[in-house]
Amino acid sequence: MIHPEQVADMLRPITSTLLPTATSVPGPVPTVIPTPTEYQTVGEAGRRTLWVTFALMVLSSGLFALLSWNVPTSKRLFHVITTLITIVASLSYFAMATGHATTYNCSTVWDHHKHVPDTSHQVCRQVFWGRYVDWALTTPLLLLDLCLLAGVDGAHTLMAVVADVIMVLSGLFAALGEEGKTAQKWGWYTIGCISYLFVIWHVALHGGRTVSAKGRGVSRLFTGLALFTLLLWTAYPIVWGIADGARKASVDTEIMIYTVLDFLAKPVFGFWLLLSHRAMPETNIDLGGYWSHGLATEGRIRIGEED
Ligand code: RET
């Protein structure tokens, strides 16, 4: 007769392999909590800065308009251009401060883990495209101010303006470009930088040559304004590269830096130009009468023409 304990002894090796023991119980399955989408967006400080800049641009527009008071139309060309610049900037800052003219550019960022496969999450940065609309309209006007002051010919002025618009649009395409497609984003940025070199070439080099015929006073004013513009404008692609490009600066920091640059490039540039222009009659321009009388030739006295 077989004793039940003998049966149990015989079965023990079999059951020990079939039934899980304390040591063979699988541990907790490693889990990864997905990283939520990260938003790089404007904060309270940035929004307040946009409102303050809007107010400063409106105030500057009003003061520029006042400066043109009592100035005859024929001598008001610089006043009109300069006032338009700050009016457009006011509109752009109003749009940005109220949350318009903005979008998000999202890119995928990979997260690496030790025991499980890599995961990814989205980083979305706020892009204020209104800024580029502003620049596309106002930077050609700023260049026009400089070209008219220096007496640059129409052909070079037009080339400078077109290169400038290409520069700004390239910046916009770069800002909206896909992060993963390096060629798209940084390719547009490179095109923008090359266009900027053309702008410098047309305005600074040609302007520097033509302005010498206008006397020492105008030459000195043009050199000062052109150098100031060159230094300021060169800061824009650097800020862009750090903020929108590499995303190493917050949206608020980006807004604050652009505000300082825009304030110097528009109101400060404008006051410098208009106050100096007032004291220098040789800077008056009427584009051969076109500015105040149009293209009609009737009633005009043409000196030096036989007929
Ligand atoms: C971008 C990116 C692409 C390359 C370059 C740029 C330059 C921008 C500049 C902007 C100037 C703006 C001004 C605004 C005034 O309020 C578009 C940033 C070269 C020079 C003067």
Coordinates of N, CA and C in Angstrom, one line a residue, residues 105 127 132 165-178 184-189 191 240:
N105 N 3.6 76.7 -33.8 CA 4.4 75.8 -34.6 C 4.8 74.6 -33.7
V127 N 4.0 81.6 -32.5 CA 4.7 82.4 -33.5 C 3.8 83.6 -33.8
Y132 N 5.8 89.8 -38.7 CA 6.4 89.7 -40.1 C 5.6 90.6 -41.0
V165 N 11.9 92.7 -48.7 CA 10.6 91.9 -48.5 C 10.9 90.4 -48.6
I166 N 11.8 90.0 -49.4 CA 12.2 88.6 -49.5 C 12.8 88.1 -48.1
M167 N 13.6 89.0 -47.6 CA 14.2 88.7 -46.3 C 13.2 88.5 -45.2
V168 N 12.2 89.4 -45.1 CA 11.1 89.2 -44.1 C 10.3 88.0 -44.3
L169 N 9.9 87.8 -45.6 CA 9.0 86.6 -45.9 C 9.8 85.3 -45.6
S170 N 11.1 85.3 -45.9 CA 11.9 84.1 -45.6 C 11.9 83.8 -44.1
G171 N 12.0 84.9 -43.3 CA 11.9 84.8 -41.8 C 10.6 84.2 -41.4
L172 N 9.5 84.6 -42.1 CA 8.2 84.1 -41.7 C 8.1 82.6 -42.1
F173 N 8.6 82.2 -43.3 CA 8.5 80.8 -43.7 C 9.4 80.0 -42.7
A174 N 10.5 80.5 -42.3 CA 11.4 79.8 -41.4 C 10.7 79.6 -40.1
A175 N 10.0 80.6 -39.6 CA 9.3 80.5 -38.3 C 8.2 79.5 -38.3
L176 N 7.6 79.3 -39.5 CA 6.5 78.4 -39.6 C 7.0 77.0 -40.1
G177 N 8.3 76.9 -40.4 CA 8.8 75.7 -41.0 C 8.8 74.5 -40.0
E178 N 8.8 73.3 -40.6 CA 8.8 72.1 -39.7 C 10.2 71.9 -39.1
Q184 N 14.1 73.0 -44.4 CA 13.0 73.9 -44.6 C 13.2 75.1 -43.7
K185 N 13.4 74.9 -42.4 CA 13.5 76.0 -41.5 C 14.8 76.8 -41.7
W186 N 15.9 76.1 -41.6 CA 17.2 76.9 -41.7 C 17.6 77.3 -43.1
G187 N 16.9 76.6 -44.1 CA 17.1 77.0 -45.5 C 16.5 78.3 -45.7
W188 N 15.3 78.5 -45.3 CA 14.7 79.9 -45.4 C 15.4 80.9 -44.6
Y189 N 15.9 80.5 -43.5 CA 16.7 81.5 -42.7 C 17.9 82.0 -43.4
I191 N 18.3 82.0 -46.7 CA 17.9 82.8 -47.8 C 17.6 84.2 -47.3
W240 N 16.4 86.1 -33.6 CA 15.5 85.1 -34.3 C 16.2 83.7 -34.1

